[in-house]
Coordinates of C-alpha atoms and ligand atoms in Angstrom, one line a residue:
X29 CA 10.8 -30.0 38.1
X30 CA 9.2 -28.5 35.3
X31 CA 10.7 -26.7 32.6
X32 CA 9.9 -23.3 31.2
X33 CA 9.0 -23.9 27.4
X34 CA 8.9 -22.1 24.4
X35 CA 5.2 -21.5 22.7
X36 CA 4.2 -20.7 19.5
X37 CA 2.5 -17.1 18.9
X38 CA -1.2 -19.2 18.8
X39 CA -0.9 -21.5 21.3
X40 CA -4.1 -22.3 23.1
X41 CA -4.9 -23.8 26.4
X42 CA -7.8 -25.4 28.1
X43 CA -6.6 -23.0 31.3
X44 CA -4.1 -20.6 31.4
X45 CA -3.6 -19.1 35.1
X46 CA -1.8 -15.8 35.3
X47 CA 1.1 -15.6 38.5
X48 CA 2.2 -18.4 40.0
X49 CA 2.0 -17.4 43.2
X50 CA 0.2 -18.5 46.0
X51 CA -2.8 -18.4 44.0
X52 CA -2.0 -19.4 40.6
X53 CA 0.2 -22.5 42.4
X54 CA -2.9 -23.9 44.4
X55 CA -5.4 -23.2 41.4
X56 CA -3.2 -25.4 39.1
X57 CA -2.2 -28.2 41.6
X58 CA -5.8 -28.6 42.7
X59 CA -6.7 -28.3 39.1
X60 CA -4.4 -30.8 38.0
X61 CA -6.0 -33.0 40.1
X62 CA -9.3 -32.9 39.7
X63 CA -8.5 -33.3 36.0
X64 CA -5.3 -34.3 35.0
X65 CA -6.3 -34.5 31.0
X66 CA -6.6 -31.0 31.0
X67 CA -4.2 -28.5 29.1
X68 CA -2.8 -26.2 31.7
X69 CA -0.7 -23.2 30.9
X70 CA 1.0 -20.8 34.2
X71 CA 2.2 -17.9 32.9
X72 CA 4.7 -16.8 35.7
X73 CA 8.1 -14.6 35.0
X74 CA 9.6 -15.0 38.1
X75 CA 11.7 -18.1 39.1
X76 CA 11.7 -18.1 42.8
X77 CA 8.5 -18.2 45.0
X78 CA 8.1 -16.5 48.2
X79 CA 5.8 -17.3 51.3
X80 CA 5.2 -14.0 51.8
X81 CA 4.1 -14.6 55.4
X82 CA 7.1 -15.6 56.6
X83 CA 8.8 -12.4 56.2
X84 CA 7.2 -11.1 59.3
X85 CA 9.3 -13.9 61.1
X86 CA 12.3 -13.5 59.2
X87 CA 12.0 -9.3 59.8
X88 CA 11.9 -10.6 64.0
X89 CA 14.7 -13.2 63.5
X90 CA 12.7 -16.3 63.9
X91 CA 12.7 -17.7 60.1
X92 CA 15.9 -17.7 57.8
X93 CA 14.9 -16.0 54.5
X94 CA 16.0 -18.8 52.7
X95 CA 13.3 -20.7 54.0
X96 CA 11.0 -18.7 52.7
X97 CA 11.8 -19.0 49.4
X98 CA 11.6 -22.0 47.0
X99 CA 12.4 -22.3 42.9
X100 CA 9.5 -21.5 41.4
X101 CA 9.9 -24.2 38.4
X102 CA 9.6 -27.0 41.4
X103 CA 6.2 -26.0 42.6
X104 CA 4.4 -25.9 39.1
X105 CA 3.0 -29.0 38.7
X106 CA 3.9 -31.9 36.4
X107 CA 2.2 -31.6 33.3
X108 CA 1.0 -27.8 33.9
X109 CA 3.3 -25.7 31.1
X110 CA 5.3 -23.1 32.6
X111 CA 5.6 -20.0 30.3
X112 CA 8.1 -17.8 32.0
X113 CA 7.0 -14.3 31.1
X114 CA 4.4 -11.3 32.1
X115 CA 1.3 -11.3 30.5
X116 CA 0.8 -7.3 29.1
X117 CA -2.3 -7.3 28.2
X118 CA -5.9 -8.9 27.6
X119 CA -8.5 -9.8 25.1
X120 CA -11.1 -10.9 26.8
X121 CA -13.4 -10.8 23.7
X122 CA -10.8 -13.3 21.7
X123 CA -10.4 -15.0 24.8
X124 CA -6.8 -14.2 24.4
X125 CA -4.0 -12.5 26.0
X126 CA -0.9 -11.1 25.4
X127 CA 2.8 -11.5 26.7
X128 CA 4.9 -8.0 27.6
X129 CA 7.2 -10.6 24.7
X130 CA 4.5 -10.0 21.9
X131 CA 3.3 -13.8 22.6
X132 CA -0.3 -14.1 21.9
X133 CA -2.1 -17.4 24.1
X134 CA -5.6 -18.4 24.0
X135 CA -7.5 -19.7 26.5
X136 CA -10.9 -21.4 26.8
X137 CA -11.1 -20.1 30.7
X138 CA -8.6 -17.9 31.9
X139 CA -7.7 -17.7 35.8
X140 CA -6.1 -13.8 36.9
X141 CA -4.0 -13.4 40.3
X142 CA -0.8 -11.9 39.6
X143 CA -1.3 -10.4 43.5
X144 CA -0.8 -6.8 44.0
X145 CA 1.9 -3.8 43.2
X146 CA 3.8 -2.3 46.0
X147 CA 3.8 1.6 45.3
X148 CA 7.6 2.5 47.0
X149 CA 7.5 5.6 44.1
X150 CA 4.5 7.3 45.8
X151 CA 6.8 7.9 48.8
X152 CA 9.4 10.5 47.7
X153 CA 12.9 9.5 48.5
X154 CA 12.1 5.8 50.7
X155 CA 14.1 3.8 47.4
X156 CA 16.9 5.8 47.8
X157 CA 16.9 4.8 51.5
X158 CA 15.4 1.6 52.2
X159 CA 17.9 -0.9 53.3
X160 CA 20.1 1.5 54.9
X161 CA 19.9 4.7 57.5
X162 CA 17.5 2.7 59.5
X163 CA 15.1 2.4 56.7
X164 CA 13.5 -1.2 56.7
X165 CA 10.4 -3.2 55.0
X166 CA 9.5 -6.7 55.6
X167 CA 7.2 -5.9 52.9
X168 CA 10.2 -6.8 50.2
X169 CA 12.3 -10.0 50.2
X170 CA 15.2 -7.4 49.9
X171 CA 15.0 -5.8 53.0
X172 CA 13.1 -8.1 55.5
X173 CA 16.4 -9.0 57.2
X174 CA 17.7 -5.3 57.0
X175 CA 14.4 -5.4 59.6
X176 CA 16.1 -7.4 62.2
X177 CA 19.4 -5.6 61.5
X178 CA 17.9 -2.5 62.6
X179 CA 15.8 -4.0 65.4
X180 CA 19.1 -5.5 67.0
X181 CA 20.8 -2.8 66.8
X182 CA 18.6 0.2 68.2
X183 CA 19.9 0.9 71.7
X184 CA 17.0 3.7 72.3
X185 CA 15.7 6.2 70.2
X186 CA 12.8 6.6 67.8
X187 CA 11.3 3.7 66.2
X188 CA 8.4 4.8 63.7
X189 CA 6.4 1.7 62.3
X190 CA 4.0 3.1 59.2
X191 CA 0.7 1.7 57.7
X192 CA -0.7 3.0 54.3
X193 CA -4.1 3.5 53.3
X194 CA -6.4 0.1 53.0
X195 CA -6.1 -2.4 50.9
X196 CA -3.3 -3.6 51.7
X197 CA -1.7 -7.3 52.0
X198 CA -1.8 -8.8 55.6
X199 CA -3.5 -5.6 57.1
X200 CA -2.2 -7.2 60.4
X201 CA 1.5 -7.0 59.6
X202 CA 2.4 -3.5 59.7
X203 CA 1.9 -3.5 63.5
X204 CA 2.9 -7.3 64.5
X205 CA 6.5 -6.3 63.6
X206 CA 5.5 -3.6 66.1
X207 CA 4.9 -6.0 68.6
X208 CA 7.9 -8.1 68.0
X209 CA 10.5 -5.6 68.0
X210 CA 8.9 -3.8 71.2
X211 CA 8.9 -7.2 73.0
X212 CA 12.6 -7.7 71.6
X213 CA 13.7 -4.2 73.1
X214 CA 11.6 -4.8 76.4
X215 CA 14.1 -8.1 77.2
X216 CA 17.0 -6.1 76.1
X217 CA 15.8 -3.6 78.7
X218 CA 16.5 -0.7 76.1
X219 CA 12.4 -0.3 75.2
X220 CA 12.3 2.7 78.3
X221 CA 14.4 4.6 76.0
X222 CA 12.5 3.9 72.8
X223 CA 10.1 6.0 71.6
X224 CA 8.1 3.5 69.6
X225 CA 5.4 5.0 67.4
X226 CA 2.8 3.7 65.1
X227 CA 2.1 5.8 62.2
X228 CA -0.7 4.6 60.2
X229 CA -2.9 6.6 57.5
X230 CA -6.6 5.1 58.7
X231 CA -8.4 5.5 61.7
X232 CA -8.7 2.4 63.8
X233 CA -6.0 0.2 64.7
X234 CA -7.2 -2.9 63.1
X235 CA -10.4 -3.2 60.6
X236 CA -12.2 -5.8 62.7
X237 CA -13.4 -4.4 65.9
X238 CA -13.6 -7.4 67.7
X239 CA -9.8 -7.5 67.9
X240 CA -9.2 -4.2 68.5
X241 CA -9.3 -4.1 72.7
X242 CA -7.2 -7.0 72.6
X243 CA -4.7 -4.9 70.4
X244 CA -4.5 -2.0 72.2
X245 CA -3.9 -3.5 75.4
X246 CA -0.8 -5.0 73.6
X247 CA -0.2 -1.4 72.0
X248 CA -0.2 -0.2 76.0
X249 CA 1.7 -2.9 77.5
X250 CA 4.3 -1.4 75.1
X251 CA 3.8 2.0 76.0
X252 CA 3.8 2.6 72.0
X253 CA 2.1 5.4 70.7
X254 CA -0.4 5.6 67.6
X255 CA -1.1 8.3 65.6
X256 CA -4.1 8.0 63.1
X257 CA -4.7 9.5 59.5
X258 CA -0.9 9.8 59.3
X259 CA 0.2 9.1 55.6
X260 CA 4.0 8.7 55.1
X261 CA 5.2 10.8 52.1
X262 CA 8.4 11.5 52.1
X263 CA 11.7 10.1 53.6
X264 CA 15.2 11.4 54.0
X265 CA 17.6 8.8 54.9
X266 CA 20.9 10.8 55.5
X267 CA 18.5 13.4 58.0
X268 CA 16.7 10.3 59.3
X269 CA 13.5 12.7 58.8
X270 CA 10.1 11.1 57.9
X271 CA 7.2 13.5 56.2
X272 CA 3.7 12.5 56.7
X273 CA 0.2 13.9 55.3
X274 CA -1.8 14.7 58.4
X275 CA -5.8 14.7 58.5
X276 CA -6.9 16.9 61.3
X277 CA -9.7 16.8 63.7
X278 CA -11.5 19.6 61.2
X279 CA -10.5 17.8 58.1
X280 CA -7.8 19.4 56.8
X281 CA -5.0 18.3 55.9
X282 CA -1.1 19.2 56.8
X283 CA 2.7 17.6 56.8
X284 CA 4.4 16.7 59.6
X285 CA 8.3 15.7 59.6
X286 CA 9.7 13.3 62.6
X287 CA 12.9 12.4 63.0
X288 CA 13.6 8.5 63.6
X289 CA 16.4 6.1 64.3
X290 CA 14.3 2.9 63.1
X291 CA 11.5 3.5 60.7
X292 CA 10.0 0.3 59.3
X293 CA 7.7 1.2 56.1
X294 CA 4.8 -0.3 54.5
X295 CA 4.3 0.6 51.5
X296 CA 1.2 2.3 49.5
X297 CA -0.6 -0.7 47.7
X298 CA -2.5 -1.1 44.7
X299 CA -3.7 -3.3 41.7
X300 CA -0.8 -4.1 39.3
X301 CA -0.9 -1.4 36.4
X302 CA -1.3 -4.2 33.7
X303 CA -4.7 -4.7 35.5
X304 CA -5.7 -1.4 36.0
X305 CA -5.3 -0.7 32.4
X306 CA -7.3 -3.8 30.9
X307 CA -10.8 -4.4 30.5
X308 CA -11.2 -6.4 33.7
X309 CA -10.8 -4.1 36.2
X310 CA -12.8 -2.1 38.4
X311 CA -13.4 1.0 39.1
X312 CA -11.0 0.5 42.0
X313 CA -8.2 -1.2 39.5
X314 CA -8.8 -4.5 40.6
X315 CA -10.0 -7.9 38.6
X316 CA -14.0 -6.9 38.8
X317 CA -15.3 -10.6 40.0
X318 CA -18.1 -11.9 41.8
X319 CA -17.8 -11.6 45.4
X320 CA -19.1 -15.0 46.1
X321 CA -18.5 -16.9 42.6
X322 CA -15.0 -15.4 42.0
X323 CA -15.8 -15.3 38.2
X324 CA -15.7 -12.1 36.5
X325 CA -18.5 -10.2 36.7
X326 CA -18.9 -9.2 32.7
X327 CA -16.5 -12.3 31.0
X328 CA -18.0 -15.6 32.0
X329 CA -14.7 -17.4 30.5
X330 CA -12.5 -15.7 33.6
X331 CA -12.4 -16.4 37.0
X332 CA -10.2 -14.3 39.5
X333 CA -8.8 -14.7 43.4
X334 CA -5.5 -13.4 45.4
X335 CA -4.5 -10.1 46.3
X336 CA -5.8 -9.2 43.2
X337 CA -9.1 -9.6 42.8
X338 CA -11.7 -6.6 43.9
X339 CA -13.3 -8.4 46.6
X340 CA -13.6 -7.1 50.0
X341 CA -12.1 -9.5 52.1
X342 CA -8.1 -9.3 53.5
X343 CA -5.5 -10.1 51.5
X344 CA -3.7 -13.1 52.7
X345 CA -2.4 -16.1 51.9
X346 CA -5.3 -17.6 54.2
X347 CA -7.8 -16.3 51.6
X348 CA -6.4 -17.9 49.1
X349 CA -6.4 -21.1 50.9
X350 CA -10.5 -20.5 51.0
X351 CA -11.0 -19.4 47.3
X352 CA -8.9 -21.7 45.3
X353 CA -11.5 -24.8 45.7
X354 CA -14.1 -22.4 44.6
X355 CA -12.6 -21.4 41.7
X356 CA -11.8 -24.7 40.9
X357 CA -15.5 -25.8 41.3
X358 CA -16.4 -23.2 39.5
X359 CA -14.1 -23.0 36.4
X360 CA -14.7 -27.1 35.9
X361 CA -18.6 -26.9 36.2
X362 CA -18.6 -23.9 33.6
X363 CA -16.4 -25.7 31.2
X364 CA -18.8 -28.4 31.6
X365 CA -21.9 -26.4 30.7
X366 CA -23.4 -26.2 34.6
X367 CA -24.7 -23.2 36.9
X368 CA -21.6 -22.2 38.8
X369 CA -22.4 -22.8 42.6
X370 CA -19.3 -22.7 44.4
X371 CA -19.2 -19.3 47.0
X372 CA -16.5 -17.8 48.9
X373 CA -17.6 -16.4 51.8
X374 CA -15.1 -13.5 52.6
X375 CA -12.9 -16.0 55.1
X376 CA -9.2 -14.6 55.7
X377 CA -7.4 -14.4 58.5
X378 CA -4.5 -12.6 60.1
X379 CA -2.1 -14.4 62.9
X380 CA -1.0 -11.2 64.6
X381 CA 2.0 -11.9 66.6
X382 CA 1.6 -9.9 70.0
X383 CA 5.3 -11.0 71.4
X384 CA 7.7 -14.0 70.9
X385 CA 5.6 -17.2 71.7
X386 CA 1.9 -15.6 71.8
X387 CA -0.2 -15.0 68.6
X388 CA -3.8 -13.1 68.4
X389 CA -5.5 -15.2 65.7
X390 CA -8.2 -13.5 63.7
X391 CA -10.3 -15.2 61.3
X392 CA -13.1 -13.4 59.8
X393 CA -15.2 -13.0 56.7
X394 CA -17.0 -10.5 54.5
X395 CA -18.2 -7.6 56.7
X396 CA -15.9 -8.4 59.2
X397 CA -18.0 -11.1 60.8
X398 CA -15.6 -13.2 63.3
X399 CA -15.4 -16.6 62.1
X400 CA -12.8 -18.7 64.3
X401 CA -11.4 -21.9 63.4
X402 CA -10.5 -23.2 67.3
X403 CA -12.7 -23.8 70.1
X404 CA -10.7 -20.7 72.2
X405 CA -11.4 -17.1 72.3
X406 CA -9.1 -16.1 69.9
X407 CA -8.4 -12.6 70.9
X408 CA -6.4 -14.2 73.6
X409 CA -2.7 -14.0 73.1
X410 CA -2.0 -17.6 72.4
X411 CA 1.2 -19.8 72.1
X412 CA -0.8 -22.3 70.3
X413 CA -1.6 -19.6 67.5
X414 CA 2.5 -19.0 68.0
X415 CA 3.2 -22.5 66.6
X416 CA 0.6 -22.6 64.4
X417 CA 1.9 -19.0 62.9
X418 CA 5.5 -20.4 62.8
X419 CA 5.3 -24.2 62.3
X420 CA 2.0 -25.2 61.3
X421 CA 1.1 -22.5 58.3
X422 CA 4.2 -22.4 56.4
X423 CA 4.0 -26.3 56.4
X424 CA 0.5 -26.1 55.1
X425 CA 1.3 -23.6 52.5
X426 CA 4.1 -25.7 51.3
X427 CA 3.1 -29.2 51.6
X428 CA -0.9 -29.2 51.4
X429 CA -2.2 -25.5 49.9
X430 CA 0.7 -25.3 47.0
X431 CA 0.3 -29.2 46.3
X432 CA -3.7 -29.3 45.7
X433 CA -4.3 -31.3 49.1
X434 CA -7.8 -30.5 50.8
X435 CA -7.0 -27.9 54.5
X436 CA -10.0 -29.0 56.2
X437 CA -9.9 -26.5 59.3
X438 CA -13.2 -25.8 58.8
X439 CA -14.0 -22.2 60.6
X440 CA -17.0 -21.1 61.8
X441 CA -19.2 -17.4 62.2
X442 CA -19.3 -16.2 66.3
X443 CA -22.7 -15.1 66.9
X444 CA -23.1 -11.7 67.1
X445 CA -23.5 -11.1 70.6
X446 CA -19.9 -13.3 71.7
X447 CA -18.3 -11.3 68.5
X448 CA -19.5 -7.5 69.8
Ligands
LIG739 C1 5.1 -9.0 55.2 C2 3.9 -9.8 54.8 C3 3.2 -10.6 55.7 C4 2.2 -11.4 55.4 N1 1.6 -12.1 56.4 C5 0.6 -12.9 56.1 C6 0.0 -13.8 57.0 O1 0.4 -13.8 58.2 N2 -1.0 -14.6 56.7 C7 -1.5 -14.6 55.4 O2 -2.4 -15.4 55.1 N3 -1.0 -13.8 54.4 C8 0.0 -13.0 54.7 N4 0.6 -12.2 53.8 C9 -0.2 -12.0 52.5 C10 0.1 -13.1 51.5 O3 1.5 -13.3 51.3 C11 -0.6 -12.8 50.2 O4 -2.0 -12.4 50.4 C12 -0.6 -13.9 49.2 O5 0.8 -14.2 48.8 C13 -1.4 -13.6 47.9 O6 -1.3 -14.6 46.9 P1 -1.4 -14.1 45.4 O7 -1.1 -15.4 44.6 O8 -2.6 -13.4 45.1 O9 -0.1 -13.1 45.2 P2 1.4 -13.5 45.2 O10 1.7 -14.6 46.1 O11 2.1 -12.2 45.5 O12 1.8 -13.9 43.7 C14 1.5 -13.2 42.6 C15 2.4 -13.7 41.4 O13 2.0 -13.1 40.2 C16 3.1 -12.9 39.5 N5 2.9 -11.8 38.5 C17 2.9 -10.5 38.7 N6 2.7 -9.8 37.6 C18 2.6 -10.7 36.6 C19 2.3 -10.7 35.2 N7 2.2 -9.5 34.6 N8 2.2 -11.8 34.5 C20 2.3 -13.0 35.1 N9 2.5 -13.1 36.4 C21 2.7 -12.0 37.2 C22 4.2 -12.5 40.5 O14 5.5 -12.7 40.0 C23 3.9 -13.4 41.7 O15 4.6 -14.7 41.6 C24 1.7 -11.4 54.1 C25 2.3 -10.6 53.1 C26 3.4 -9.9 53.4 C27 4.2 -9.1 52.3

């Protein structure tokens, strides 16, 4: 258990890594590690940690939410100093940054992942509502069981299930709750008399076509309907009315209101503000690194990984699992002088969860290329990507990816004619 402790206004670290999430947790265990006379600083305000992941479970009734949550101060390993605060802003040029407290820290490399910001603002009215009239997200620890309140208790109706524009985290899980409460209704027998729709501001169902068919036979099966370049707005709880920015055929664009019984939101994403406003973003917002070295691409002293770094692969948990060691490599052979040779190659991957008991695993890296990790043709619903989805990866977050322990499931690229 470590201690949050109180630093003076110069205090300087060898590393200081910004959110301890699941990025900043696996940078400094594997860190610690590899060199355990370092000075590490984690600079993380919140005091529980969530695997995110599990909320999809925990929105379909499978996973307690308490067992997706552990104290934050008992995953920060020993010897790694936990400052409990939010760093404000940066000085790259000083190789300093500063605390939302005043605190100033210096750094001799700097690691930034303090994930992404969920937008609930941008749609007028949803935090009035969410949590109540219907109104779920398993997108927020708050109201990922509200999901499966509202999933139990729909007898028929409309069920509305929204996507936002890309990037988002887990592009998968906006429609795998789909798929789980559509299943749930079909054994209730009520899903005949639920109008289940998928609203979802892009234009293809999922961003790796590979998948897709195998999708939208599951989107069928479920007689569910999908409505592209839909963009939820607005949302008025007591009227149960949802307002959504159309994009018609000729490119215009209009609102449309539907009523709903259900409507599970995910909402608009983007880089944290602090990171938008500081000198290591992109134009996008997000921490401007290297695609393949993860270090910044105009401050050699900072590396960056996690949902917020401005690289194009998805956002997940399984990213992170492939970029820590590369940062790690490549933030020790810097600080020792040498050519920084570690590369990412884009792997993430998304367990979509088709039903209760079958998962479509995808795996794939930059430019979408398939890269699977099993010798099975992944786009098949599977009950072994089922227990690896609800057994095996939160046990490998926890116990190996969080502690610094090597995950080797090593995946590999489908040539492109078994991919097409
Ligand atoms: C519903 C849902 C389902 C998902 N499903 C999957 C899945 O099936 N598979 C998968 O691999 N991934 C999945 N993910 C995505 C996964 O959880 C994230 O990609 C992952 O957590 C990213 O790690 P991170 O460390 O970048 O960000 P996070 O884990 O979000 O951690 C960021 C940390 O930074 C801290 N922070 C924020 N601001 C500051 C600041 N100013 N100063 C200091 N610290 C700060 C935060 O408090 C937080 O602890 C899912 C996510 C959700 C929400």
């Amino acid at each position: 258990m470590t201690a949050p402790q109180t630093i003076a206004e110069t205090d300087r670290f060898t590393v200081v890594i910004v959110g301890g999430g699941a990025a900043g947790i696996s940078v400094a265990a594997r860190l610690r590690k590899a060199r355990p006379s370092l000075s590490i600083a984690l600079i993380e305000p919140a005091t529980t940690h969530a695997y995110q992941p599990g909320w999809t479970l925990v929105g379909a009734g499978v996973m307690p939410m308490r067992q997706t949550l552990r104290q934050e101060g008992g995953l920060i390993p020993s010897d790694v100093t936990w400052i409990r605060g939010a760093v404000e802003t940066f000085q790259p040029d000083e190789n300093a940054i500063t605390l939302v407290d005043g605190r100033r820290i210096g750094y001799r490399r700097l690691v930034v992942c303090p994930g992404l910001q969920l937008d609930w603002d941008k749609i007028e009215g949803l935090r009035e509502t969410l949590g109540k009239n219907g109104v779920c997200s398993n997108y927020s620890r708050d109201t990922a069981e509200y999901t499966w309140t509202c999933i139990q208790s729909l007898r028929g109706g409309v069920a509305l299930f929204t996507q936002p524009p890309m990037p988002i985290k887990c592009a998968g899980a906006p429609q795998k709750i789909l798929y789980l409460a559509s299943d749930y209704w079909r054994k209730q027998g009520t899903l005949d008399r639920t109008q289940v729709e998928f609203n979802l501001a892009g234009d293809v169902l999922f961003g790796v076509g590979h998948f897709v068919p195998a999708l939208q036979k599951m989107i069928d099966f479920y007689g569910a309907h999908v409505h592209y370049k839909e963009n939820l707005i607005a949302v008025d709880g007591t009227t149960k009315t949802a307002t959504f920015s159309v994009v018609g055929p000729d490119g215009t664009t209009s609102n449309v209101t539907r009523t709903f019984d259900m409507l599970h939101v995910v909402p608009p994403q983007s880089a944290p503000d602090f990171i938008k406003n500081s000198p290591l973003s992109n134009t996008g917002g997000w921490v401007d690194v290297d695609p393949a070295t993860l270090r910044h691409v105009r401050y050699d002293t900072i590396f960056g990984l996690g949902d917020a770094a401005g690289t194009t692969n998805a956002k997940t948990a399984a990213a992170v699992r492939a970029q820590a060691p590369v940062v790690v490599e490549n933030l020790l052979a810097s600080l020792d002088g040498k050519p920084v040779e570690g590369h990412y190659d884009g792997y993430g991957a998304c367990p979509l969860t088709v039903s209760y008991g079958r998962v479509v695993l995808a795996e794939f890296l930059y430019g979408g290329k398939v890269a699977p990790s099993f010798p099975y043709d992944q786009r098949k619903p599977s009950r072994f990507a089922w227990m690896l989805k609800t057994k095996v990866f939160p046990s490998v977050y926890w116990n190996m990816m969080l502690t610094g322990r090597d995950v080797a499931i090593p995946h590999k690229v489908l040539d492109a004619e078994k991919a097409g």
